[in-house]
Short mmCIF file of C-alpha atoms in Angstrom, two decimals:
data_model
loop_
_atom_site.label_atom_id
_atom_site.label_comp_id
_atom_site.label_asym_id
_atom_site.label_seq_id
_atom_site.Cartn_x
_atom_site.Cartn_y
_atom_site.Cartn_z
CA MET A 1 69.30 18.57 8.24
CA LYS A 2 69.80 18.54 12.28
CA TRP A 3 67.80 21.13 14.05
CA GLU A 4 69.24 19.98 17.69
CA MET A 5 70.40 23.04 19.13
CA GLU A 6 72.64 23.19 22.26
CA MET A 7 71.59 25.15 25.20
CA GLU A 8 74.64 27.33 24.62
CA GLN A 9 73.42 27.93 20.93
CA ILE A 10 70.13 29.13 22.20
CA GLU A 11 71.25 31.23 24.69
CA ALA A 12 73.43 32.99 22.27
CA VAL A 13 70.73 33.49 19.69
CA LEU A 14 68.41 34.71 22.36
CA GLU A 15 71.04 37.21 23.95
CA ARG A 16 71.57 38.38 20.15
CA ILE A 17 67.90 38.99 19.43
CA TRP A 18 67.93 40.91 22.88
CA ASP A 19 70.76 43.04 22.13
CA LEU A 20 68.97 43.99 18.62
CA HIS A 21 65.84 44.62 20.15
CA ASP A 22 67.51 47.11 22.69
CA LYS A 23 69.45 48.81 19.88
CA ILE A 24 66.14 49.01 17.74
CA SER A 25 64.09 50.15 20.54
CA ASP A 26 66.91 53.11 21.23
CA ALA A 27 66.68 54.08 17.40
CA ILE A 28 62.91 54.43 17.64
CA HIS A 29 62.95 56.01 20.61
CA ALA A 30 65.72 58.49 19.20
CA ILE A 31 63.55 59.18 16.14
CA SER A 32 60.33 59.70 18.71
CA ARG A 33 62.32 62.01 20.66
CA ALA A 34 63.72 64.12 17.58
CA HIS A 35 60.27 64.51 16.08
CA PHE A 36 58.94 65.68 19.43
CA LEU A 37 61.92 68.23 19.99
CA LYS A 38 61.14 69.18 16.06
CA SER A 39 57.29 69.92 16.68
CA ILE A 40 58.20 72.01 19.99
CA LYS A 41 60.68 73.92 17.79
CA ASN A 42 58.02 74.35 15.40
CA LEU A 43 55.66 75.72 17.85
CA ALA A 44 57.83 78.82 18.86
CA ARG A 45 57.92 79.81 15.16
CA PRO A 46 54.90 81.47 13.61
CA GLN A 47 52.91 79.21 11.49
CA GLU A 48 53.13 79.70 7.53
CA LYS A 49 50.35 81.42 5.93
CA ASN A 50 50.32 78.69 3.36
CA HIS A 51 49.58 75.40 6.07
CA PRO A 52 45.89 74.58 6.69
CA PRO A 53 44.44 75.01 10.25
CA ASP A 54 45.04 72.63 13.03
CA GLY A 55 43.55 69.17 12.46
CA ASP A 56 43.12 69.83 8.73
CA LEU A 57 45.61 68.35 6.53
CA GLY A 58 44.03 69.66 3.38
CA ASP A 59 43.79 65.97 2.11
CA GLY A 60 40.63 64.89 3.99
CA SER A 61 42.67 62.23 5.92
CA ASP A 62 42.03 62.65 9.68
CA GLU A 63 45.60 63.04 11.40
CA ARG A 64 44.23 61.72 14.38
CA SER A 65 43.75 57.93 13.02
CA CYS A 66 47.46 57.59 12.93
CA GLY A 67 48.54 56.30 16.43
CA TYR A 68 51.01 59.24 16.84
CA VAL A 69 50.88 62.08 19.94
CA PHE A 70 50.24 65.34 18.14
CA VAL A 71 51.25 68.71 19.94
CA LYS A 72 48.55 71.57 19.36
CA GLY A 73 49.46 73.97 17.01
CA PHE A 74 51.99 71.78 15.34
CA ARG A 75 51.58 70.28 11.86
CA PRO A 76 52.83 66.77 11.80
CA ASP A 77 54.99 65.92 8.73
CA GLU A 78 54.75 62.53 7.27
CA ASP A 79 58.45 62.56 6.58
CA ALA A 80 61.04 59.96 5.97
CA ALA A 81 61.61 59.76 9.98
CA LEU A 82 58.40 58.66 10.81
CA ALA A 83 58.59 55.99 8.32
CA GLU A 84 61.81 55.07 9.45
CA ALA A 85 60.07 54.92 12.81
CA ARG A 86 57.44 52.50 11.39
CA SER A 87 59.60 50.07 9.48
CA LEU A 88 62.19 49.78 13.03
CA ASN A 89 58.56 48.89 14.83
CA ALA A 90 57.78 46.26 12.59
CA ILE A 91 61.40 44.71 12.49
CA ARG A 92 61.25 44.93 16.44
CA SER A 93 57.78 43.14 16.15
CA ALA A 94 59.63 40.54 14.15
CA LEU A 95 62.28 39.95 16.82
CA GLU A 96 59.92 39.78 19.12
CA ASN A 97 57.97 36.83 17.36
CA LEU A 98 61.48 35.03 16.67
CA GLU A 99 62.38 35.15 20.24
CA ASP A 100 58.99 33.59 21.08
CA GLN A 101 59.56 30.91 18.32
CA ILE A 102 63.11 30.17 19.42
CA GLU A 103 61.61 29.67 23.00
CA PHE A 104 58.77 27.60 22.17
CA PHE A 105 61.31 25.57 19.94
CA HIS A 106 63.27 24.84 23.15
CA THR A 107 60.82 24.20 25.12
CA ILE A 108 59.60 21.32 22.99
CA GLN A 109 63.31 20.07 22.37
CA SER A 110 63.75 20.14 26.29
CA GLN A 111 60.44 18.43 26.57
CA GLN A 112 61.40 15.65 23.74
CA GLN A 113 64.82 15.42 25.33
CA ALA A 114 63.19 14.76 29.12
CA GLU A 115 61.00 11.77 27.31
CA ARG A 116 63.98 10.10 25.70
CA ASP A 117 65.85 10.31 28.90
CA ALA A 118 63.06 8.59 30.68
CA ALA A 119 62.42 5.86 28.13
CA ILE A 120 66.14 4.86 27.94
CA ALA A 121 65.86 4.88 31.99
CA ARG A 122 62.86 2.26 31.63
CA LEU A 123 64.56 0.51 28.89
CA GLU A 124 67.45 0.14 31.08
CA GLN A 125 65.32 -0.90 34.13
CA SER A 126 63.48 -3.58 32.26
CA ARG A 127 66.93 -4.78 30.85
CA ILE A 128 68.31 -5.30 34.42
CA ILE A 129 65.03 -7.03 35.67
CA LEU A 130 65.26 -9.21 32.80
CA ALA A 131 68.80 -10.16 33.08
CA MET A 132 68.13 -10.51 37.13
CA ARG A 133 65.00 -13.16 36.03
CA LEU A 134 67.16 -15.04 33.71
CA SER A 135 69.92 -15.46 36.26
CA GLU A 136 67.64 -16.76 38.73
CA HIS A 137 65.84 -19.15 36.28
CA GLN A 138 66.23 -22.76 37.78
CA GLY A 139 64.32 -24.62 34.69
CA GLU A 140 65.88 -26.54 31.85
CA LYS A 141 68.59 -24.53 29.63
CA HIS A 142 66.95 -23.89 25.84
CA LYS A 143 69.20 -23.77 22.94
CA ASN A 144 68.18 -21.19 20.30
CA ARG A 145 67.24 -22.96 17.16
#
């Protein structure tokens, strides 16, 4: 299997990653915005009697440990939208990791290509010097056995 990628291929892959990253970020933003607007609408409505008081979900969990912004007077729902936002965030993180790995791979590949080019240049220089010295040799001609 050949792992060498051309610069154009790497740029195309990175552009695709950036495009997907932007689309996922937009989707996460849309979900967050919708969740926030829903919370604001729920604040305007009187709270139902069967909801536990603010800060108490009734299951012993601490709602502040989730990493979300909570609006005072709003009971957060752990619904499918938040689960989707978490899932999209995980995908976005994986894309960022892939981008880092591709950039690292490209850096290593570029360094190796530069080292190969330098080695070939040194070999060519040595060949030229050897040819010059052979042509200058005044001694007896030797035959290969």
